[in-house]
Short mmCIF file of C-alpha atoms and ligand atoms in Angstrom, two decimals:
data_model
loop_
_atom_site.label_atom_id
_atom_site.label_comp_id
_atom_site.label_asym_id
_atom_site.label_seq_id
_atom_site.Cartn_x
_atom_site.Cartn_y
_atom_site.Cartn_z
CA MET A 1024 13.85 32.54 -28.70
CA ALA A 1025 16.12 29.68 -29.80
CA THR A 1026 16.15 29.13 -33.57
CA ARG A 1027 15.19 25.65 -34.77
CA LEU A 1028 17.51 24.05 -37.31
CA ARG A 1029 15.77 22.82 -40.49
CA PRO A 1030 15.63 19.03 -40.30
CA SER A 1031 17.70 17.30 -42.98
CA SER A 1032 16.64 13.87 -44.25
CA LYS A 1033 20.21 12.54 -43.95
CA ARG A 1034 20.62 13.71 -40.39
CA CYS A 1035 19.53 11.28 -37.74
CA ALA A 1036 19.89 10.52 -34.05
CA VAL A 1037 20.41 7.16 -32.40
CA ILE A 1038 19.25 7.06 -28.78
CA GLY A 1039 21.21 4.22 -27.18
CA GLY A 1040 23.83 4.52 -29.93
CA SER A 1041 26.66 3.47 -27.60
CA GLY A 1042 25.11 0.04 -27.08
CA PHE A 1043 25.55 -3.23 -28.97
CA LEU A 1044 22.81 -2.79 -31.55
CA GLY A 1045 23.07 1.02 -31.50
CA ARG A 1046 26.74 1.04 -32.48
CA HIS A 1047 26.23 -1.43 -35.36
CA LEU A 1048 23.34 0.77 -36.53
CA VAL A 1049 25.45 3.94 -36.32
CA GLU A 1050 28.28 2.33 -38.31
CA GLN A 1051 25.88 1.29 -41.08
CA LEU A 1052 24.17 4.70 -41.15
CA ILE A 1053 27.54 6.43 -41.54
CA ALA A 1054 28.44 4.01 -44.35
CA ARG A 1055 25.19 5.02 -46.07
CA GLY A 1056 25.97 8.73 -45.96
CA TYR A 1057 23.95 9.80 -42.90
CA SER A 1058 25.35 12.14 -40.31
CA VAL A 1059 24.56 10.77 -36.87
CA SER A 1060 24.06 12.17 -33.38
CA VAL A 1061 24.34 9.55 -30.67
CA PHE A 1062 22.41 10.18 -27.46
CA ASP A 1063 23.37 7.89 -24.61
CA ILE A 1064 24.30 7.93 -20.91
CA ARG A 1065 27.80 6.78 -21.91
CA GLN A 1066 30.24 7.05 -24.83
CA SER A 1067 31.78 3.72 -25.79
CA TYR A 1068 33.69 4.61 -29.02
CA GLU A 1069 34.59 7.37 -31.45
CA LEU A 1070 33.78 7.46 -35.15
CA PRO A 1071 34.16 10.19 -37.82
CA GLY A 1072 30.79 11.73 -38.67
CA VAL A 1073 29.29 10.87 -35.27
CA THR A 1074 28.57 13.48 -32.61
CA PHE A 1075 28.01 12.23 -29.07
CA HIS A 1076 25.49 13.81 -26.71
CA LEU A 1077 25.76 12.41 -23.22
CA GLY A 1078 22.53 12.44 -21.24
CA ASP A 1079 19.64 10.47 -19.84
CA LEU A 1080 16.66 10.04 -22.15
CA CYS A 1081 14.40 10.96 -19.24
CA ASP A 1082 15.80 14.50 -19.50
CA LYS A 1083 13.84 16.37 -22.18
CA GLN A 1084 16.15 19.39 -22.35
CA ALA A 1085 19.18 17.18 -22.94
CA LEU A 1086 17.29 15.32 -25.66
CA LEU A 1087 16.11 18.54 -27.30
CA SER A 1088 19.62 19.80 -27.84
CA ALA A 1089 20.65 16.46 -29.40
CA LEU A 1090 17.61 16.43 -31.74
CA GLN A 1091 18.20 19.86 -33.30
CA GLY A 1092 18.02 19.59 -37.11
CA VAL A 1093 17.29 15.86 -36.94
CA SER A 1094 14.44 14.41 -39.04
CA LEU A 1095 14.84 10.75 -38.14
CA VAL A 1096 15.31 9.18 -34.71
CA PHE A 1097 16.12 5.58 -33.81
CA HIS A 1098 15.30 4.70 -30.19
CA CYS A 1099 17.26 1.63 -29.16
CA ALA A 1100 18.09 2.44 -25.53
CA SER A 1101 17.01 0.22 -22.66
CA PRO A 1102 18.41 -0.98 -19.35
CA ALA A 1103 19.87 -4.51 -19.70
CA PRO A 1104 17.23 -7.26 -19.17
CA SER A 1105 19.51 -8.89 -16.58
CA SER A 1106 19.26 -5.85 -14.26
CA ASP A 1107 15.76 -7.00 -13.18
CA ASP A 1108 15.15 -3.53 -11.69
CA ARG A 1109 11.44 -2.73 -11.95
CA ALA A 1110 11.74 0.98 -11.05
CA LEU A 1111 14.55 1.50 -13.56
CA PHE A 1112 12.66 -0.26 -16.38
CA GLN A 1113 9.55 1.83 -15.69
CA LYS A 1114 11.52 5.05 -15.55
CA VAL A 1115 13.54 4.46 -18.73
CA ASN A 1116 11.32 2.31 -20.95
CA MET A 1117 7.96 3.90 -20.11
CA ASP A 1118 8.38 7.43 -18.66
CA GLY A 1119 11.56 7.95 -20.69
CA THR A 1120 9.86 6.89 -23.92
CA CYS A 1121 7.06 9.45 -23.24
CA THR A 1122 9.81 12.05 -22.88
CA VAL A 1123 11.43 10.90 -26.14
CA LEU A 1124 8.08 11.27 -27.93
CA GLN A 1125 7.54 14.79 -26.54
CA ALA A 1126 11.09 15.84 -27.43
CA CYS A 1127 10.71 14.45 -30.98
CA ARG A 1128 7.49 16.40 -31.53
CA GLU A 1129 8.94 19.62 -30.08
CA ALA A 1130 12.12 19.33 -32.15
CA GLY A 1131 10.17 18.74 -35.38
CA VAL A 1132 11.38 15.15 -35.87
CA GLN A 1133 9.40 13.45 -38.65
CA LYS A 1134 10.10 9.76 -38.10
CA LEU A 1135 10.76 7.58 -35.07
CA VAL A 1136 11.90 3.96 -35.35
CA LEU A 1137 11.65 2.06 -32.05
CA THR A 1138 13.60 -1.09 -31.28
CA SER A 1139 10.96 -3.18 -29.58
CA SER A 1140 11.28 -6.95 -29.06
CA ALA A 1141 9.52 -10.07 -30.31
CA SER A 1142 9.29 -11.03 -26.63
CA VAL A 1143 6.37 -8.60 -26.16
CA VAL A 1144 4.10 -11.54 -27.03
CA PHE A 1145 6.04 -14.24 -25.15
CA GLU A 1146 4.53 -15.67 -21.95
CA GLY A 1147 6.68 -18.75 -21.58
CA ARG A 1148 4.50 -20.88 -23.87
CA ASP A 1149 5.42 -22.16 -27.35
CA ILE A 1150 5.22 -19.67 -30.22
CA LYS A 1151 5.64 -21.26 -33.65
CA ASP A 1152 5.83 -19.01 -36.70
CA GLY A 1153 4.17 -16.21 -34.66
CA LYS A 1154 2.83 -13.26 -36.64
CA GLU A 1155 2.58 -9.65 -35.46
CA ASP A 1156 -1.14 -10.02 -34.73
CA LEU A 1157 -0.48 -12.23 -31.67
CA PRO A 1158 -1.80 -10.44 -28.55
CA TYR A 1159 0.68 -8.80 -26.19
CA ALA A 1160 1.67 -11.05 -23.27
CA LYS A 1161 -0.98 -10.73 -20.55
CA LYS A 1162 1.41 -12.11 -17.94
CA PRO A 1163 4.89 -11.04 -19.06
CA ILE A 1164 7.59 -13.11 -17.38
CA ASP A 1165 9.84 -10.21 -16.35
CA TYR A 1166 9.84 -6.43 -15.85
CA TYR A 1167 11.89 -5.91 -19.00
CA THR A 1168 9.16 -7.51 -21.14
CA GLU A 1169 6.37 -5.77 -19.21
CA THR A 1170 7.87 -2.34 -19.95
CA LYS A 1171 8.82 -3.18 -23.55
CA ILE A 1172 5.10 -3.88 -24.16
CA GLN A 1173 4.07 -0.49 -22.74
CA GLN A 1174 6.85 1.22 -24.65
CA GLU A 1175 5.78 -0.27 -27.97
CA LYS A 1176 2.14 0.67 -27.36
CA LEU A 1177 3.14 4.28 -26.59
CA VAL A 1178 5.26 4.65 -29.71
CA LEU A 1179 2.78 3.08 -32.11
CA ALA A 1180 -0.12 5.13 -30.70
CA ALA A 1181 1.90 8.33 -31.25
CA CYS A 1182 1.95 7.88 -35.04
CA ASP A 1183 0.13 10.91 -36.44
CA LYS A 1184 0.07 11.44 -40.20
CA GLU A 1185 -1.80 14.77 -39.90
CA LYS A 1186 0.87 16.20 -37.64
CA GLY A 1187 3.65 14.73 -39.80
CA PHE A 1188 5.08 12.49 -37.06
CA LEU A 1189 5.42 8.86 -38.17
CA THR A 1190 6.37 5.91 -35.99
CA VAL A 1191 7.15 2.24 -36.51
CA ALA A 1192 8.42 -0.55 -34.20
CA ILE A 1193 10.94 -3.24 -35.08
CA ARG A 1194 10.69 -6.47 -33.09
CA PRO A 1195 13.99 -8.36 -33.36
CA HIS A 1196 14.51 -11.65 -31.58
CA GLY A 1197 17.66 -13.00 -29.95
CA ILE A 1198 20.15 -10.57 -31.43
CA PHE A 1199 23.72 -11.84 -31.57
CA GLY A 1200 26.99 -10.84 -33.22
CA PRO A 1201 30.34 -9.22 -32.52
CA ARG A 1202 30.49 -7.04 -29.37
CA ASP A 1203 27.21 -8.40 -27.93
CA PRO A 1204 27.63 -8.01 -24.16
CA GLN A 1205 24.84 -10.43 -23.31
CA LEU A 1206 24.31 -13.73 -25.10
CA VAL A 1207 27.81 -15.10 -25.77
CA PRO A 1208 29.41 -13.63 -22.58
CA THR A 1209 26.62 -15.07 -20.37
CA LEU A 1210 26.89 -18.43 -22.07
CA VAL A 1211 30.68 -18.56 -21.67
CA ASP A 1212 30.46 -17.40 -18.06
CA ALA A 1213 28.00 -20.24 -17.35
CA ALA A 1214 30.24 -22.75 -19.17
CA ARG A 1215 33.30 -21.64 -17.19
CA LYS A 1216 31.34 -22.19 -13.97
CA GLY A 1217 30.39 -25.70 -15.12
CA LYS A 1218 26.71 -24.77 -15.53
CA MET A 1219 26.38 -25.60 -19.25
CA LYS A 1220 26.40 -29.39 -19.00
CA PHE A 1221 22.62 -29.64 -19.16
CA ILE A 1222 19.95 -29.37 -21.82
CA ILE A 1223 16.70 -27.99 -20.44
CA GLY A 1224 13.83 -30.14 -21.77
CA ASP A 1225 14.13 -32.57 -24.69
CA GLY A 1226 16.18 -30.13 -26.81
CA SER A 1227 13.79 -30.14 -29.77
CA ASN A 1228 12.61 -26.53 -29.37
CA LEU A 1229 13.07 -24.24 -32.36
CA VAL A 1230 13.90 -20.58 -31.85
CA ASP A 1231 15.07 -17.49 -33.72
CA PHE A 1232 18.51 -16.01 -33.25
CA THR A 1233 19.07 -12.94 -35.38
CA PHE A 1234 22.41 -11.62 -36.59
CA VAL A 1235 22.90 -7.99 -35.62
CA GLU A 1236 23.58 -6.85 -39.22
CA ASN A 1237 20.20 -8.20 -40.28
CA VAL A 1238 18.54 -6.32 -37.43
CA VAL A 1239 20.30 -3.12 -38.54
CA HIS A 1240 19.16 -3.73 -42.12
CA GLY A 1241 15.55 -4.04 -40.91
CA HIS A 1242 15.81 -0.76 -38.99
CA ILE A 1243 17.22 1.20 -41.94
CA LEU A 1244 14.68 -0.24 -44.38
CA ALA A 1245 11.88 0.69 -41.97
CA ALA A 1246 13.19 4.25 -41.65
CA GLU A 1247 13.52 4.72 -45.39
CA ARG A 1248 10.14 3.15 -46.25
CA LEU A 1249 8.22 4.99 -43.50
CA ARG A 1250 6.14 7.58 -45.37
CA PRO A 1251 2.59 8.91 -44.82
CA GLU A 1252 1.19 6.66 -47.57
CA SER A 1253 3.11 3.51 -46.59
CA PRO A 1254 1.63 0.58 -44.61
CA LEU A 1255 4.42 0.90 -42.05
CA CYS A 1256 2.84 3.81 -40.14
CA GLY A 1257 2.06 2.81 -36.55
CA GLN A 1258 2.90 -0.88 -37.17
CA ALA A 1259 5.20 -3.45 -35.58
CA TYR A 1260 7.50 -5.73 -37.64
CA HIS A 1261 9.29 -8.95 -36.74
CA ILE A 1262 12.87 -8.98 -37.95
CA THR A 1263 14.58 -12.36 -37.72
CA ASN A 1264 17.14 -14.43 -39.59
CA ASP A 1265 14.18 -16.38 -40.98
CA GLU A 1266 16.03 -19.64 -40.16
CA PRO A 1267 14.63 -21.10 -36.91
CA VAL A 1268 17.22 -23.30 -35.22
CA HIS A 1269 17.16 -25.74 -32.29
CA PHE A 1270 18.01 -23.62 -29.22
CA TRP A 1271 20.49 -26.19 -27.91
CA ASP A 1272 22.17 -26.71 -31.31
CA PHE A 1273 22.80 -22.97 -31.52
CA MET A 1274 24.20 -22.88 -27.96
CA SER A 1275 26.35 -25.96 -28.67
CA GLN A 1276 27.75 -24.48 -31.89
CA VAL A 1277 28.81 -21.32 -30.09
CA LEU A 1278 30.25 -23.23 -27.12
CA VAL A 1279 32.14 -25.78 -29.23
CA GLY A 1280 33.34 -22.98 -31.57
CA LEU A 1281 34.92 -21.33 -28.52
CA GLY A 1282 36.46 -24.58 -27.27
CA TYR A 1283 33.92 -25.59 -24.58
CA ASP A 1284 31.97 -28.85 -24.35
CA ALA A 1285 28.42 -28.95 -25.68
CA PRO A 1286 25.65 -29.56 -23.09
CA ARG A 1287 24.76 -33.27 -22.95
CA TYR A 1288 22.53 -34.27 -20.03
CA HIS A 1289 18.80 -33.59 -20.11
CA LEU A 1290 16.87 -32.03 -17.22
CA PRO A 1291 13.05 -31.80 -17.11
CA TYR A 1292 11.86 -28.34 -18.13
CA TRP A 1293 9.37 -27.83 -15.29
CA LEU A 1294 11.90 -28.84 -12.64
CA VAL A 1295 14.42 -26.24 -13.84
CA TYR A 1296 11.70 -23.61 -14.30
CA GLY A 1297 10.44 -24.20 -10.73
CA LEU A 1298 13.97 -23.93 -9.32
CA ALA A 1299 14.59 -20.72 -11.30
CA LEU A 1300 11.37 -19.25 -9.89
CA LEU A 1301 12.41 -20.15 -6.33
CA LEU A 1302 15.84 -18.65 -6.87
CA TRP A 1303 14.31 -15.46 -8.29
CA LEU A 1304 12.07 -15.13 -5.21
CA LEU A 1305 15.01 -15.70 -2.92
CA ALA A 1306 17.06 -13.05 -4.75
CA LEU A 1307 14.12 -10.64 -4.41
CA LEU A 1308 13.81 -11.27 -0.65
CA LEU A 1309 17.55 -10.93 -0.06
CA ARG A 1310 17.93 -7.83 -2.26
CA PRO A 1311 18.13 -5.34 0.66
CA ILE A 1312 21.18 -7.15 2.07
CA LEU A 1313 22.66 -9.12 -0.86
CA GLN A 1314 22.74 -8.65 -4.67
CA LEU A 1315 22.23 -12.08 -6.27
CA GLN A 1316 22.23 -12.42 -10.08
CA PRO A 1317 21.14 -16.01 -10.84
CA THR A 1318 22.31 -17.42 -14.21
CA PHE A 1319 19.10 -19.39 -14.65
CA THR A 1320 16.30 -16.81 -14.43
CA PRO A 1321 12.69 -17.86 -15.17
CA MET A 1322 12.86 -15.90 -18.47
CA ARG A 1323 16.10 -17.58 -19.59
CA VAL A 1324 14.79 -21.03 -18.69
CA ALA A 1325 11.53 -20.34 -20.55
CA LEU A 1326 13.49 -19.20 -23.60
CA ALA A 1327 15.77 -22.24 -23.37
CA GLY A 1328 12.95 -24.79 -23.13
CA THR A 1329 10.16 -23.60 -25.45
CA HIS A 1330 9.63 -22.93 -29.14
CA HIS A 1331 9.74 -19.22 -30.01
CA TYR A 1332 10.17 -18.36 -33.63
CA TYR A 1333 8.43 -15.65 -35.58
CA ASN A 1334 7.15 -15.06 -39.06
CA CYS A 1335 8.70 -12.05 -40.79
CA SER A 1336 6.67 -12.02 -44.01
CA ARG A 1337 5.09 -8.68 -43.08
CA ALA A 1338 8.56 -7.08 -43.17
CA LYS A 1339 9.32 -8.86 -46.44
CA GLU A 1340 6.12 -7.61 -48.07
CA ASP A 1341 5.97 -4.06 -46.69
CA MET A 1342 9.63 -3.14 -46.72
CA GLY A 1343 11.36 -5.67 -48.95
CA TYR A 1344 13.26 -7.16 -45.99
CA LYS A 1345 15.50 -10.16 -46.57
CA PRO A 1346 18.25 -11.27 -44.16
CA LEU A 1347 21.65 -10.24 -45.53
CA VAL A 1348 23.74 -12.76 -43.58
CA GLY A 1349 22.79 -16.43 -43.19
CA LEU A 1350 22.86 -18.15 -39.80
CA GLN A 1351 25.97 -20.31 -40.34
CA GLU A 1352 28.10 -17.41 -41.55
CA ALA A 1353 26.74 -15.29 -38.70
CA ILE A 1354 27.71 -17.90 -36.09
CA THR A 1355 31.20 -18.26 -37.58
CA ARG A 1356 31.76 -14.50 -37.63
CA THR A 1357 30.46 -14.17 -34.07
CA VAL A 1358 32.63 -16.96 -32.67
CA GLU A 1359 35.71 -15.50 -34.40
CA SER A 1360 35.01 -12.11 -32.85
CA TYR A 1361 35.43 -13.36 -29.27
CA PRO A 1362 39.06 -14.64 -29.11
CA HIS A 1363 39.26 -13.49 -25.47
CA LEU A 1364 36.34 -15.74 -24.49
CA ARG A 1365 37.90 -18.93 -25.88
CA GLN A 1366 38.56 -21.81 -23.50
CA GLY A 1367 41.94 -21.09 -21.94
CA GLY A 1368 41.98 -17.61 -23.53
N1 LIG B 2349 19.95 -7.88 -27.46
C1 LIG B 2349 18.84 -8.50 -27.83
O1 LIG B 2349 18.80 -9.73 -27.99
C2 LIG B 2349 17.60 -7.72 -28.13
C3 LIG B 2349 16.53 -8.36 -28.75
C4 LIG B 2349 15.36 -7.65 -29.02
C5 LIG B 2349 15.30 -6.30 -28.72
N2 LIG B 2349 16.34 -5.68 -28.13
C6 LIG B 2349 16.26 -4.25 -27.88
O2 LIG B 2349 17.29 -3.61 -28.62
C7 LIG B 2349 17.70 -2.41 -27.96
C8 LIG B 2349 19.21 -2.39 -27.87
O3 LIG B 2349 19.64 -3.49 -27.09
P1 LIG B 2349 21.18 -3.85 -26.93
O4 LIG B 2349 21.24 -5.33 -26.86
O5 LIG B 2349 21.98 -3.12 -27.94
O6 LIG B 2349 21.45 -3.29 -25.47
P2 LIG B 2349 22.70 -2.47 -24.91
O7 LIG B 2349 22.61 -2.55 -23.42
O8 LIG B 2349 23.97 -2.92 -25.53
O9 LIG B 2349 22.41 -0.98 -25.38
C9 LIG B 2349 21.49 -0.16 -24.77
C10 LIG B 2349 22.05 1.25 -24.70
O10 LIG B 2349 21.07 2.11 -24.09
C11 LIG B 2349 21.76 3.01 -23.25
N3 LIG B 2349 20.85 3.51 -22.23
C12 LIG B 2349 20.29 2.81 -21.21
N4 LIG B 2349 19.56 3.62 -20.45
C13 LIG B 2349 19.64 4.86 -20.99
C14 LIG B 2349 19.08 6.11 -20.64
N5 LIG B 2349 18.32 6.27 -19.55
N6 LIG B 2349 19.35 7.17 -21.43
C15 LIG B 2349 20.15 7.04 -22.52
N7 LIG B 2349 20.70 5.88 -22.89
C16 LIG B 2349 20.46 4.79 -22.13
C17 LIG B 2349 22.90 2.19 -22.66
O11 LIG B 2349 23.92 3.01 -22.14
C18 LIG B 2349 23.32 1.36 -23.86
O12 LIG B 2349 24.36 2.00 -24.58
C19 LIG B 2349 16.96 -2.38 -26.64
O13 LIG B 2349 15.84 -1.56 -26.75
C20 LIG B 2349 16.50 -3.82 -26.44
O14 LIG B 2349 15.30 -3.87 -25.69
C21 LIG B 2349 17.51 -6.35 -27.83
C1 LIG B 2350 21.91 -19.92 -19.05
C2 LIG B 2350 21.36 -20.52 -20.30
C3 LIG B 2350 20.08 -21.26 -20.05
C4 LIG B 2350 21.18 -19.58 -21.45
C5 LIG B 2350 22.38 -18.69 -21.77
C6 LIG B 2350 22.12 -17.78 -22.95
C7 LIG B 2350 21.15 -16.66 -22.61
C8 LIG B 2350 21.91 -15.62 -21.81
C9 LIG B 2350 20.51 -16.07 -23.88
C10 LIG B 2350 19.78 -17.13 -24.71
C11 LIG B 2350 18.57 -16.45 -25.33
C12 LIG B 2350 18.84 -14.97 -25.11
C13 LIG B 2350 17.76 -13.96 -25.27
C14 LIG B 2350 17.80 -12.76 -24.52
C15 LIG B 2350 18.88 -12.54 -23.50
C16 LIG B 2350 20.01 -13.54 -23.52
C17 LIG B 2350 19.48 -14.95 -23.71
C18 LIG B 2350 18.48 -15.30 -22.61
C19 LIG B 2350 16.69 -11.74 -24.61
C20 LIG B 2350 15.75 -12.01 -23.45
C21 LIG B 2350 17.24 -10.30 -24.48
C22 LIG B 2350 16.14 -9.27 -24.61
C23 LIG B 2350 15.43 -9.43 -25.94
O1 LIG B 2350 14.42 -8.49 -26.09
C24 LIG B 2350 14.86 -10.84 -26.13
C25 LIG B 2350 14.23 -10.97 -27.51
O2 LIG B 2350 13.02 -11.11 -27.66
O3 LIG B 2350 14.95 -10.96 -28.49
C26 LIG B 2350 16.01 -11.86 -25.99
C27 LIG B 2350 15.54 -13.30 -26.23
C28 LIG B 2350 16.74 -14.22 -26.30
#
């Protein structure tokens, strides 16, 4: 019989540790004296103190070998929202998360911190200062959101103090920062194609964008405060920059910072949303013969034209969370980190 290593409290695993958030989390964990095993389908960097285990999180045996001697697991793996692949989201975010839970229990892991998303409550309608008690979206706009809801439910329901397996979910919103493959690159790509001239709606909608280092801080606080007697067990926590900003001001700051023009002309929200829906249907119909990836998806248009900002006082009260980096500094640092995406660069 295989011997099980005794879990050490400073030994953790990051599932999805090769990704944008995962890598920032790994770097901070190393700086705080943890030894880290990264489990991912790819290896995107090397770092002293980090061991890479390549595998799919749907494969329990592969997970089990990576979780040996680990007491704390962060699960921040997911297919990219832009893939819009229902089968893949179900397999990885739902079935795969069940496998992660089984593997954690079998390997004797004591704590699991899930990266969920504030979007689990977003249905395309305004959310102002939303608290964690908002109901899950009944009609999620895309497959990504649909499976993130199921994933969060699975993880929170698995919290079991008697069996010594504690879980918590972090719900960040609009993560940005250096090395993000999604927000800034998509924005710049759209600007280069001349698609960022327009403001969707009247431009007054307030939203949260959260600097990646603040999201990492929230994850580590949650892990360290998660104990049998703490209020964190089986709960979800919003982690934001706590500085809602006008969506189009944020986009303009990033674009202008990189040398592009800010969007200027207004288009009615419902017109753009309707067009995005038509385009999505067309892409779905043509999928067997042609792979279309529209820039303006219904989800992106909804996010660009509504209020969606969240209250993070639960995280402040229960885990002493406070953003470490303010929004202006975060935007400056992010813009500076993308010299290759500058206009003419
Ligand atoms: N980026 C955001 O704005 C945002 C906001 C809220 C929540 N989240 C959540 O944060 C987490 C991290 O997102 P990110 O932006 O860093 O994404 P990312 O794509 O950069 O990282 C995800 C990582 O998961 C890995 N992965 C995917 N499928 C896997 C599988 N089957 N087995 C093992 N590894 C697999 C990928 O290889 C990648 O390294 C995700 O769970 C996402 O839902 C992201
Ligand atoms: C083409 C324009 C209208 C917009 C260009 C920028 C967009 C690519 C981003 C603006 C808001 C971003 C965002 C996400 C992806 C990238 C944007 C749409 C998420 C949907 C990614 C997944 C997360 O879980 C969501 C969350 O709740 O944090 C993100 C919400 C914001």
